[in-house]
Coordinates of C-alpha atoms in Angstrom, one line a residue:
Chain A
X1 CA 43.6 117.7 -59.6
X2 CA 46.8 118.4 -61.7
X3 CA 44.9 117.4 -64.8
X4 CA 42.3 120.0 -63.9
X5 CA 44.9 122.6 -63.5
X6 CA 46.3 121.9 -66.9
X7 CA 42.9 122.2 -68.4
X8 CA 42.5 125.5 -66.8
X9 CA 45.9 126.7 -68.0
X10 CA 44.8 125.6 -71.5
X11 CA 41.6 127.5 -71.2
X12 CA 43.3 130.6 -69.7
X13 CA 44.6 131.6 -73.1
X14 CA 42.6 134.5 -74.5
X15 CA 40.0 133.7 -77.2
X16 CA 41.4 135.2 -80.4
X17 CA 38.6 134.3 -82.7
X18 CA 35.1 133.5 -81.7
X19 CA 32.4 132.5 -84.2
X20 CA 28.8 132.2 -83.0
X21 CA 25.9 130.8 -85.1
X22 CA 27.5 131.8 -88.4
X23 CA 25.0 131.3 -91.2
X24 CA 25.8 132.0 -94.8
X25 CA 23.6 131.7 -97.8
X26 CA 24.6 131.9 -101.4
X27 CA 22.2 132.9 -104.1
X28 CA 22.2 130.4 -106.9
X29 CA 21.2 132.2 -110.1
X30 CA 20.5 129.0 -112.1
X31 CA 17.9 127.6 -109.8
X32 CA 16.8 131.0 -108.4
X33 CA 17.2 129.9 -104.9
X34 CA 19.3 130.6 -101.8
X35 CA 21.6 127.8 -100.9
X36 CA 22.6 127.5 -97.3
X37 CA 26.3 127.0 -97.1
X38 CA 26.9 127.4 -93.4
X39 CA 24.2 126.7 -90.9
X40 CA 25.2 127.8 -87.4
X41 CA 29.0 127.4 -87.0
X42 CA 30.3 127.9 -83.5
X43 CA 34.0 128.0 -83.1
X44 CA 36.6 129.4 -80.7
X45 CA 40.3 129.8 -81.6
X46 CA 42.6 130.6 -78.7
X47 CA 45.7 132.8 -78.7
X48 CA 48.7 131.1 -80.2
X49 CA 46.8 128.1 -81.4
X50 CA 46.7 126.6 -84.9
X51 CA 43.3 125.3 -85.6
X52 CA 42.7 123.3 -88.8
X53 CA 39.3 122.9 -90.5
X54 CA 38.7 119.8 -92.5
X55 CA 35.5 118.5 -94.1
X56 CA 34.0 116.9 -97.2
X57 CA 34.8 118.8 -100.3
X58 CA 32.4 121.7 -101.1
X59 CA 31.3 121.8 -97.5
X60 CA 31.9 125.6 -97.1
X61 CA 35.3 125.6 -95.3
X62 CA 36.7 128.3 -97.5
X63 CA 33.5 130.3 -97.3
X64 CA 33.8 130.3 -93.5
X65 CA 37.4 131.5 -93.9
X66 CA 36.2 134.2 -96.2
X67 CA 33.7 135.3 -93.6
X68 CA 36.4 135.5 -91.0
X69 CA 38.4 137.6 -93.3
X70 CA 35.4 139.9 -93.9
X71 CA 35.2 139.1 -97.7
X72 CA 32.0 137.1 -97.4
X73 CA 28.8 138.5 -95.9
X74 CA 27.0 136.5 -93.2
X75 CA 23.3 136.0 -93.1
X76 CA 23.2 135.6 -89.4
X77 CA 25.6 135.0 -86.5
X78 CA 28.7 136.9 -85.4
X79 CA 32.4 136.6 -85.7
X80 CA 34.7 138.4 -83.3
X81 CA 38.4 138.8 -83.3
X82 CA 39.8 140.0 -80.0
X83 CA 36.2 140.7 -79.1
X84 CA 35.8 143.1 -82.0
X85 CA 33.0 142.2 -84.4
X86 CA 34.2 141.5 -88.0
X87 CA 32.3 143.1 -90.9
X88 CA 35.0 143.8 -93.4
X89 CA 38.6 143.0 -94.0
X90 CA 40.9 144.5 -91.4
X91 CA 44.6 144.7 -90.4
X92 CA 44.0 142.3 -87.6
X93 CA 43.5 139.5 -90.1
X94 CA 45.5 138.4 -93.1
X95 CA 44.8 135.7 -95.6
X96 CA 47.2 133.3 -97.3
X97 CA 45.5 132.4 -100.6
X98 CA 46.1 129.4 -102.8
X99 CA 49.0 129.5 -105.2
X100 CA 49.3 132.1 -107.9
X101 CA 47.7 134.9 -106.1
X102 CA 51.0 136.8 -106.0
X103 CA 51.0 139.9 -108.2
X104 CA 53.1 138.9 -111.3
X105 CA 54.1 142.5 -112.0
X106 CA 55.6 143.0 -108.6
X107 CA 58.9 141.7 -107.4
X108 CA 59.0 139.3 -104.5
X109 CA 59.9 142.1 -102.1
X110 CA 57.1 144.4 -103.4
X111 CA 54.6 141.6 -103.2
X112 CA 55.5 141.2 -99.5
X113 CA 55.2 144.9 -98.8
X114 CA 51.8 145.1 -100.6
X115 CA 49.6 145.2 -97.5
X116 CA 51.9 147.8 -95.8
X117 CA 51.9 150.0 -98.9
X118 CA 48.1 150.0 -98.8
X119 CA 48.1 150.9 -95.1
X120 CA 50.4 153.9 -95.5
X121 CA 51.4 153.6 -91.9
X122 CA 55.1 153.2 -92.4
X123 CA 57.6 155.1 -94.6
X124 CA 58.8 153.4 -97.7
X125 CA 62.2 152.7 -96.0
X126 CA 60.5 151.1 -93.1
X127 CA 58.3 149.0 -95.4
X128 CA 61.4 147.8 -97.2
X129 CA 63.1 146.9 -94.0
X130 CA 60.2 145.0 -92.7
X131 CA 59.7 143.2 -96.0
X132 CA 63.4 142.2 -96.1
X133 CA 63.1 140.8 -92.6
X134 CA 60.1 138.7 -93.5
X135 CA 61.9 137.5 -96.6
X136 CA 64.6 136.2 -94.3
X137 CA 62.0 134.7 -91.9
X138 CA 60.5 132.6 -94.7
X139 CA 63.9 131.5 -95.9
X140 CA 64.1 133.4 -99.1
X141 CA 67.0 135.8 -98.4
X142 CA 68.4 137.1 -101.7
X143 CA 65.2 136.5 -103.8
X144 CA 63.7 139.9 -103.2
X145 CA 64.2 141.3 -106.6
X146 CA 63.0 138.2 -108.4
X147 CA 59.6 138.0 -110.0
X148 CA 57.1 135.4 -108.9
X149 CA 57.3 133.4 -112.1
X150 CA 61.0 132.9 -111.5
X151 CA 60.3 131.0 -108.3
X152 CA 59.1 127.4 -107.6
X153 CA 55.7 126.7 -106.3
X154 CA 57.0 126.1 -102.7
X155 CA 58.9 129.4 -102.8
X156 CA 55.9 131.3 -104.1
X157 CA 53.9 130.0 -101.1
X158 CA 56.6 131.2 -98.8
X159 CA 56.3 134.7 -100.3
X160 CA 52.5 134.4 -100.0
X161 CA 52.9 133.6 -96.2
X162 CA 55.4 136.5 -95.8
X163 CA 53.0 138.8 -97.6
X164 CA 50.2 137.9 -95.1
X165 CA 52.6 138.3 -92.1
X166 CA 53.9 141.7 -93.2
X167 CA 51.0 143.6 -91.8
X168 CA 51.5 141.9 -88.5
X169 CA 48.0 140.4 -88.2
X170 CA 46.6 139.0 -85.0
X171 CA 45.1 136.1 -86.9
X172 CA 46.5 134.3 -89.9
X173 CA 44.0 132.7 -92.3
X174 CA 45.4 130.0 -94.6
X175 CA 43.1 128.7 -97.4
X176 CA 44.5 125.4 -98.6
X177 CA 47.9 127.1 -99.1
X178 CA 49.7 123.9 -100.1
X179 CA 47.0 122.3 -102.2
X180 CA 48.7 123.1 -105.5
X181 CA 52.1 121.9 -104.4
X182 CA 53.6 118.5 -105.2
X183 CA 53.5 115.9 -102.4
X184 CA 57.2 116.3 -101.4
X185 CA 57.2 120.1 -101.4
X186 CA 54.0 120.0 -99.4
X187 CA 55.6 117.9 -96.6
X188 CA 58.6 120.3 -96.4
X189 CA 56.3 123.3 -96.4
X190 CA 54.3 121.9 -93.5
X191 CA 57.4 121.7 -91.3
X192 CA 58.4 125.1 -92.6
X193 CA 55.1 126.7 -91.8
X194 CA 55.3 125.5 -88.2
X195 CA 58.7 127.0 -87.8
X196 CA 57.6 130.3 -89.4
X197 CA 54.5 130.5 -87.1
X198 CA 56.6 129.7 -84.0
X199 CA 59.0 132.5 -84.9
X200 CA 56.2 134.9 -85.8
X201 CA 54.1 133.9 -82.8
X202 CA 50.8 133.9 -84.6
X203 CA 47.4 132.4 -84.1
X204 CA 46.3 130.6 -87.3
X205 CA 43.2 129.1 -88.9
X206 CA 44.1 126.6 -91.5
X207 CA 41.8 125.1 -94.1
X208 CA 42.8 121.9 -95.8
X209 CA 41.2 118.8 -97.3
X210 CA 44.2 116.7 -96.4
X211 CA 43.6 115.0 -93.1
X212 CA 47.3 114.2 -92.4
X213 CA 48.2 117.9 -93.0
X214 CA 45.5 119.0 -90.5
X215 CA 46.7 116.5 -87.9
X216 CA 50.4 117.4 -88.4
X217 CA 49.9 121.1 -88.2
X218 CA 47.1 121.7 -85.8
X219 CA 46.6 121.9 -82.1
X220 CA 43.0 121.1 -82.7
X221 CA 41.1 119.9 -85.8
X222 CA 37.5 121.1 -86.5
X223 CA 35.6 118.7 -88.7
X224 CA 32.8 120.4 -90.7
X225 CA 29.7 118.4 -91.6
X226 CA 28.5 118.2 -95.2
X227 CA 26.6 121.3 -96.6
X228 CA 24.9 123.1 -95.0
X229 CA 27.9 122.9 -92.7
X230 CA 28.1 123.0 -89.0
X231 CA 30.9 121.8 -86.7
X232 CA 30.6 118.1 -86.5
X233 CA 33.4 117.5 -84.0
X234 CA 36.5 119.1 -82.6
X235 CA 39.5 116.7 -82.2
X236 CA 42.3 117.6 -79.9
X237 CA 45.7 116.7 -81.4
X238 CA 47.6 115.5 -78.4
X239 CA 50.8 114.5 -80.1
X240 CA 53.8 114.6 -77.7
X241 CA 57.0 116.6 -78.5
X242 CA 57.9 118.7 -81.5
X243 CA 56.4 118.0 -84.8
X244 CA 58.9 116.7 -87.3
X245 CA 58.6 114.6 -90.4
X246 CA 58.8 111.5 -88.1
X247 CA 55.7 112.6 -86.3
X248 CA 53.6 111.2 -89.1
X249 CA 55.0 107.7 -88.3
X250 CA 53.7 107.7 -84.7
X251 CA 50.8 105.3 -84.0
X252 CA 49.0 108.2 -82.3
X253 CA 49.2 110.2 -85.5
X254 CA 47.6 107.4 -87.4
X255 CA 44.9 107.0 -84.8
X256 CA 44.0 110.6 -85.0
X257 CA 44.1 110.6 -88.8
X258 CA 41.8 107.5 -88.8
X259 CA 39.4 109.1 -86.3
X260 CA 39.0 112.2 -88.4
X261 CA 38.7 110.2 -91.6
X262 CA 35.9 108.3 -90.1
X263 CA 34.0 111.5 -89.2
X264 CA 34.4 112.8 -92.7
X265 CA 33.4 109.4 -94.1
X266 CA 30.2 109.5 -92.1
X267 CA 29.4 112.8 -93.6
X268 CA 30.1 111.7 -97.1
X269 CA 28.0 108.6 -96.6
X270 CA 25.2 110.7 -95.2
X271 CA 25.1 113.0 -98.3
X272 CA 25.7 110.0 -100.5
X273 CA 22.6 108.3 -99.1
X274 CA 20.7 111.5 -99.4
X275 CA 21.6 111.8 -103.0
X276 CA 20.6 108.2 -103.8
X277 CA 17.3 108.6 -102.0
X278 CA 16.5 111.7 -104.0
X279 CA 17.6 110.0 -107.2
X280 CA 15.4 107.0 -106.6
Chain B
X1 CA 61.2 120.1 -142.2
X2 CA 63.7 118.0 -140.4
X3 CA 66.5 120.4 -140.8
X4 CA 64.4 123.3 -139.5
X5 CA 63.5 121.3 -136.4
X6 CA 67.1 120.4 -135.8
X7 CA 68.2 124.0 -136.1
X8 CA 65.7 125.1 -133.5
X9 CA 66.9 122.4 -131.1
X10 CA 70.5 123.4 -131.6
X11 CA 69.6 127.0 -131.0
X12 CA 68.1 126.2 -127.7
X13 CA 70.8 123.9 -126.7
X14 CA 73.7 126.3 -127.3
X15 CA 72.4 129.7 -126.5
X16 CA 75.4 131.7 -125.4
X17 CA 78.1 134.2 -126.4
X18 CA 80.3 131.3 -127.6
X19 CA 78.2 130.7 -130.7
X20 CA 79.3 132.0 -134.1
X21 CA 78.0 135.1 -135.7
X22 CA 75.9 133.0 -138.1
X23 CA 74.3 131.0 -135.3
X24 CA 73.4 134.1 -133.3
X25 CA 71.9 136.1 -136.1
X26 CA 70.7 133.4 -138.5
X27 CA 67.2 134.7 -138.9
X28 CA 68.3 138.3 -139.5
X29 CA 71.0 137.3 -141.9
X30 CA 68.6 135.1 -143.9
X31 CA 66.2 138.1 -144.1
X32 CA 69.0 140.4 -145.2
X33 CA 70.0 137.9 -147.8
X34 CA 66.5 137.6 -149.2
X35 CA 66.0 141.4 -149.4
X36 CA 69.4 141.9 -151.1
X37 CA 68.6 139.2 -153.6
X38 CA 65.2 140.7 -154.3
X39 CA 66.7 144.2 -154.8
X40 CA 69.4 142.8 -157.2
X41 CA 66.7 140.9 -159.2
X42 CA 64.6 144.1 -159.4
X43 CA 67.5 146.3 -160.5
X44 CA 68.6 143.8 -163.2
X45 CA 65.1 143.2 -164.4
X46 CA 65.0 146.9 -165.3
X47 CA 68.6 147.0 -166.5
X48 CA 68.0 144.1 -169.0
X49 CA 64.7 145.6 -170.1
X50 CA 62.5 142.7 -168.8
X51 CA 60.1 145.2 -167.2
X52 CA 59.3 148.9 -167.9
X53 CA 60.7 151.2 -165.1
X54 CA 57.8 153.5 -165.7
X55 CA 55.7 151.0 -163.9
X56 CA 58.1 149.2 -161.6
X57 CA 60.8 151.8 -160.9
X58 CA 64.0 150.3 -159.6
X59 CA 66.2 150.5 -156.5
X60 CA 68.7 152.9 -158.1
X61 CA 65.9 155.1 -159.5
X62 CA 64.2 155.2 -156.1
X63 CA 67.5 156.2 -154.4
X64 CA 68.1 158.9 -157.0
X65 CA 64.5 160.3 -156.6
X66 CA 64.9 160.3 -152.8
X67 CA 68.2 162.1 -153.0
X68 CA 66.7 164.7 -155.3
X69 CA 63.8 165.3 -152.9
X70 CA 66.3 165.7 -150.0
X71 CA 68.4 168.1 -152.1
X72 CA 65.6 170.4 -153.1
X73 CA 64.2 170.2 -149.6
X74 CA 60.6 169.3 -150.6
X75 CA 60.7 166.1 -148.6
X76 CA 61.3 167.9 -145.3
X77 CA 58.1 169.9 -145.6
X78 CA 56.1 166.8 -146.5
X79 CA 57.6 164.9 -143.6
X80 CA 57.0 167.7 -141.2
X81 CA 53.3 168.1 -142.2
X82 CA 52.6 164.4 -142.0
X83 CA 54.6 164.1 -138.7
X84 CA 52.6 166.9 -137.0
X85 CA 49.3 165.4 -138.2
X86 CA 50.3 162.0 -136.9
X87 CA 51.6 163.4 -133.6
X88 CA 48.4 165.4 -132.9
X89 CA 46.0 162.7 -134.1
X90 CA 47.7 159.9 -132.3
X91 CA 48.4 161.9 -129.2
X92 CA 44.8 162.9 -128.9
X93 CA 43.7 159.3 -129.4
X94 CA 45.9 158.2 -126.5
X95 CA 44.7 161.1 -124.3
X96 CA 41.0 160.2 -125.0
X97 CA 41.2 156.5 -125.6
X98 CA 43.1 155.3 -122.6
X99 CA 41.0 157.1 -119.9
X100 CA 37.8 156.2 -121.7
X101 CA 38.9 152.6 -122.0
X102 CA 39.7 152.4 -118.4
X103 CA 36.4 153.9 -117.3
X104 CA 34.4 151.7 -119.6
X105 CA 36.3 148.6 -118.4
X106 CA 35.8 149.6 -114.7
X107 CA 32.3 151.0 -114.6
X108 CA 29.6 148.7 -115.9
X109 CA 27.0 151.5 -116.3
X110 CA 29.4 153.8 -118.1
X111 CA 30.2 151.0 -120.5
X112 CA 26.6 150.3 -121.1
X113 CA 26.1 154.0 -122.1
X114 CA 29.0 154.2 -124.5
X115 CA 29.2 150.7 -125.8
X116 CA 26.7 151.1 -128.8
X117 CA 28.7 154.0 -130.1
X118 CA 32.0 152.4 -129.7
X119 CA 30.9 149.1 -131.3
X120 CA 29.3 150.9 -134.3
X121 CA 32.3 153.1 -134.9
X122 CA 34.9 150.3 -134.2
X123 CA 33.1 148.1 -136.8
X124 CA 33.0 150.9 -139.4
X125 CA 36.1 151.4 -141.6
X126 CA 36.9 154.9 -140.4
X127 CA 37.9 155.9 -143.9
X128 CA 34.2 155.8 -144.7
X129 CA 33.9 158.9 -142.5
X130 CA 36.3 160.8 -144.7
X131 CA 33.7 162.7 -146.8
X132 CA 31.9 163.7 -143.6
X133 CA 35.2 164.9 -142.1
X134 CA 36.0 167.0 -145.2
X135 CA 32.5 168.6 -144.8
X136 CA 33.3 169.4 -141.2
X137 CA 36.9 170.3 -141.3
X138 CA 37.7 171.2 -144.9
X139 CA 40.9 170.1 -146.5
X140 CA 43.4 171.6 -144.1
X141 CA 45.4 169.9 -141.4
X142 CA 42.6 169.5 -138.9
X143 CA 40.8 167.1 -141.2
X144 CA 43.8 164.8 -141.3
X145 CA 44.2 165.1 -137.5
X146 CA 40.5 164.1 -137.2
X147 CA 40.8 161.1 -139.4
X148 CA 44.0 159.9 -137.7
X149 CA 42.3 160.4 -134.3
X150 CA 39.3 158.4 -135.3
X151 CA 41.3 155.6 -136.9
X152 CA 43.5 155.3 -133.8
X153 CA 41.2 155.9 -130.8
X154 CA 39.1 152.8 -131.1
X155 CA 41.8 150.1 -131.1
X156 CA 43.4 151.9 -128.1
X157 CA 40.1 152.2 -126.3
X158 CA 38.9 148.7 -126.9
X159 CA 42.1 147.0 -125.9
X160 CA 42.5 149.1 -122.8
X161 CA 38.9 148.3 -121.8
X162 CA 39.5 144.6 -122.4
X163 CA 42.6 144.8 -120.2
X164 CA 40.8 146.4 -117.3
X165 CA 37.8 144.0 -117.7
X166 CA 39.8 140.8 -117.7
X167 CA 41.5 141.3 -114.3
X168 CA 42.1 138.0 -112.5
X169 CA 39.4 137.7 -109.7
X170 CA 42.0 136.3 -107.4
X171 CA 44.0 139.6 -107.5
X172 CA 40.9 141.6 -106.6
X173 CA 40.3 139.2 -103.7
X174 CA 43.9 139.7 -102.4
X175 CA 43.6 143.5 -102.6
X176 CA 40.2 143.5 -100.9
X177 CA 41.6 141.2 -98.2
X178 CA 44.3 143.7 -97.5
X179 CA 41.6 146.3 -97.1
X180 CA 42.2 148.1 -100.4
X181 CA 39.9 151.0 -101.1
X182 CA 38.3 151.3 -104.6
X183 CA 41.0 153.8 -105.6
X184 CA 43.8 151.6 -104.3
X185 CA 42.3 148.5 -106.0
X186 CA 42.3 150.5 -109.2
X187 CA 45.9 151.8 -108.9
X188 CA 47.5 148.6 -107.6
X189 CA 45.6 145.9 -109.5
X190 CA 43.5 147.2 -112.4
X191 CA 46.0 149.5 -113.9
X192 CA 49.2 147.4 -113.8
X193 CA 47.4 144.2 -114.9
X194 CA 46.0 146.0 -117.9
X195 CA 49.3 147.5 -119.1
X196 CA 50.0 144.7 -121.6
X197 CA 46.6 145.1 -123.2
X198 CA 47.0 148.9 -123.3
X199 CA 50.4 148.6 -125.1
X200 CA 48.9 146.2 -127.6
X201 CA 46.2 148.8 -128.2
X202 CA 48.9 151.5 -128.8
X203 CA 50.7 149.3 -131.2
X204 CA 47.5 148.4 -133.2
X205 CA 46.6 152.1 -133.1
X206 CA 49.9 152.9 -134.8
X207 CA 49.0 150.9 -137.9
X208 CA 45.6 152.5 -138.1
X209 CA 47.2 156.0 -137.7
X210 CA 49.5 155.4 -140.7
X211 CA 46.5 154.4 -142.8
X212 CA 44.8 157.5 -141.7
X213 CA 47.7 159.7 -142.7
X214 CA 48.0 158.3 -146.2
X215 CA 44.3 158.1 -147.0
X216 CA 43.6 161.4 -145.4
X217 CA 46.2 163.2 -147.4
X218 CA 45.3 161.5 -150.7
X219 CA 41.7 162.6 -150.2
X220 CA 42.5 166.3 -150.0
X221 CA 45.7 168.1 -148.9
X222 CA 48.3 170.5 -150.0
X223 CA 51.3 168.8 -148.4
X224 CA 52.4 165.6 -146.7
X225 CA 53.8 162.3 -147.6
X226 CA 50.4 161.0 -148.7
X227 CA 49.8 164.1 -150.8
X228 CA 53.3 163.8 -152.4
X229 CA 52.6 160.2 -153.3
X230 CA 49.2 161.1 -154.7
X231 CA 50.5 163.9 -157.0
X232 CA 53.5 161.8 -158.0
X233 CA 51.3 158.9 -158.9
X234 CA 48.9 161.1 -160.9
X235 CA 51.9 162.2 -163.1
X236 CA 53.5 158.8 -163.4
X237 CA 56.5 159.6 -161.2
X238 CA 56.7 156.0 -160.0
X239 CA 60.1 156.6 -158.4
X240 CA 58.7 159.3 -156.1
X241 CA 55.7 157.1 -155.2
X242 CA 58.1 154.4 -154.2
X243 CA 60.0 156.8 -152.0
X244 CA 56.8 157.6 -150.2
X245 CA 55.9 153.9 -149.7
X246 CA 59.4 153.2 -148.3
X247 CA 59.2 156.2 -145.9
X248 CA 55.8 155.0 -144.6
X249 CA 56.9 151.4 -144.3
X250 CA 60.1 152.4 -142.5
X251 CA 58.3 154.7 -140.1
X252 CA 55.7 152.1 -139.4
X253 CA 58.3 149.4 -138.8
X254 CA 60.4 151.6 -136.6
X255 CA 57.5 152.8 -134.4
X256 CA 56.0 149.3 -134.1
X257 CA 59.4 147.9 -133.1
X258 CA 59.8 150.6 -130.5
X259 CA 56.5 149.8 -128.9
X260 CA 57.2 146.1 -129.2
X261 CA 60.3 146.7 -127.1
X262 CA 58.4 148.6 -124.5
X263 CA 55.8 145.7 -124.5
X264 CA 58.5 143.2 -123.9
X265 CA 59.9 145.2 -121.1
X266 CA 56.5 145.2 -119.4
X267 CA 55.7 141.6 -120.1
X268 CA 58.9 140.3 -118.5
X269 CA 56.8 139.1 -115.7
X270 CA 54.3 137.2 -117.9
X271 CA 55.4 133.6 -118.1
X272 CA 53.3 132.9 -121.1
X273 CA 54.9 135.8 -123.1
X274 CA 58.5 134.9 -122.5
X275 CA 60.9 133.6 -125.2

């Protein structure tokens, strides 16, 4: 019975993001045909949760994130955030893009305040204060007047995260934010991201192609199938205690990593077989 | 070869106020030395009768001619006339070229409409239009303003257009993701990211404007630096021609340098343009 209770408590958290039957086609101009990228993705993300999406490369993970952000049009299905249907970008969502999407002509502080400047909700003084607070939150106090090119890759991604948090979104979307960083910086940034998210109390959807990154960061990991993608499996990451760099040494961590790897491998093999059949 | 490479390495390694005057200004000092040597050679070539000053003039003769023109005041009138022509023509080119360039870079259809004209005129040496301009405007100042405008407007327009057109797609995605309207996207992404190209256009336009002045005034005018050079040349006053050349060169270098400094200021954030 106590187990049941815990399950209920888990489920009691409000659904922040719900995707139902999301289908997305891309027109390929070369072959003059519609390519189905996503074919009926169903997914729920609960309040305060970090859900990571992994899948074979080119499976449409980023496309799905684009649809959640409202940048990519869906062919069918529905995405709701706080029960409000998504059809265009909105203040309730913010995207952390891959490296180098910071505006090089804006200082760090003015990069962070970009979203707020567009919204014209706050006075310039309030925007400045908020941006300064976020700068501190991501551990870059004193770097406000620097330009992006003066920062290291890891620092730039902190700014990128701060820029997304500035508009106080309900849902943070992260599109392989650490993919361009070196291995060491990436590990540190993973720990840092968890701290930042805990402090900012945000729900997050995280795309990555690194399985260890997904397991380390996420409460649950959704595995996408090969294109046209659907959800192949959702793996609960039941790691005890706080996540630290030592977490990755736990046997349980390895088990989860292996399980997810096998799921992706299955998909890769399936498409691999498919290709060879067509080829022969 | 070896010594040059070593110098550069040393330059980079030291870089600081502790370096000697020579080390800090080596390039400028070498340039100054070369120019001085050339002037002396020029002066002495005339002095020893190796060349005829009627053809080559000489530094001292040029200074004397220049001083005389300042004393009798004729130079000021010429400078004023050329200056006004330049200011009007160049200013008009900026006022027309920058907005048109932005619109053509931003709106595909607008670009498709104007592109044939822009391409044709940009490819034509604008000097070739001079006879037509004389027919339309006569030989007074408006003809010169017109040729300067036509010389300058296309480099400015084309570069501005390129700047707007080559915006990084990622920046657009970021702006859209933050819910930017078309106007905001334009003001916060398109405009700032095309500033470097715009300034390059202004700098290139400057050179074309100077050509426009000189050629325009030589073609038909009653005052101006180009006119002065033309009449002096026709009467074999080589010294005065040289004064004109030096004025044009000095103005061109000064204005280009000024714009270059503004460009550097704006390109501070561009990693690939540093140093």
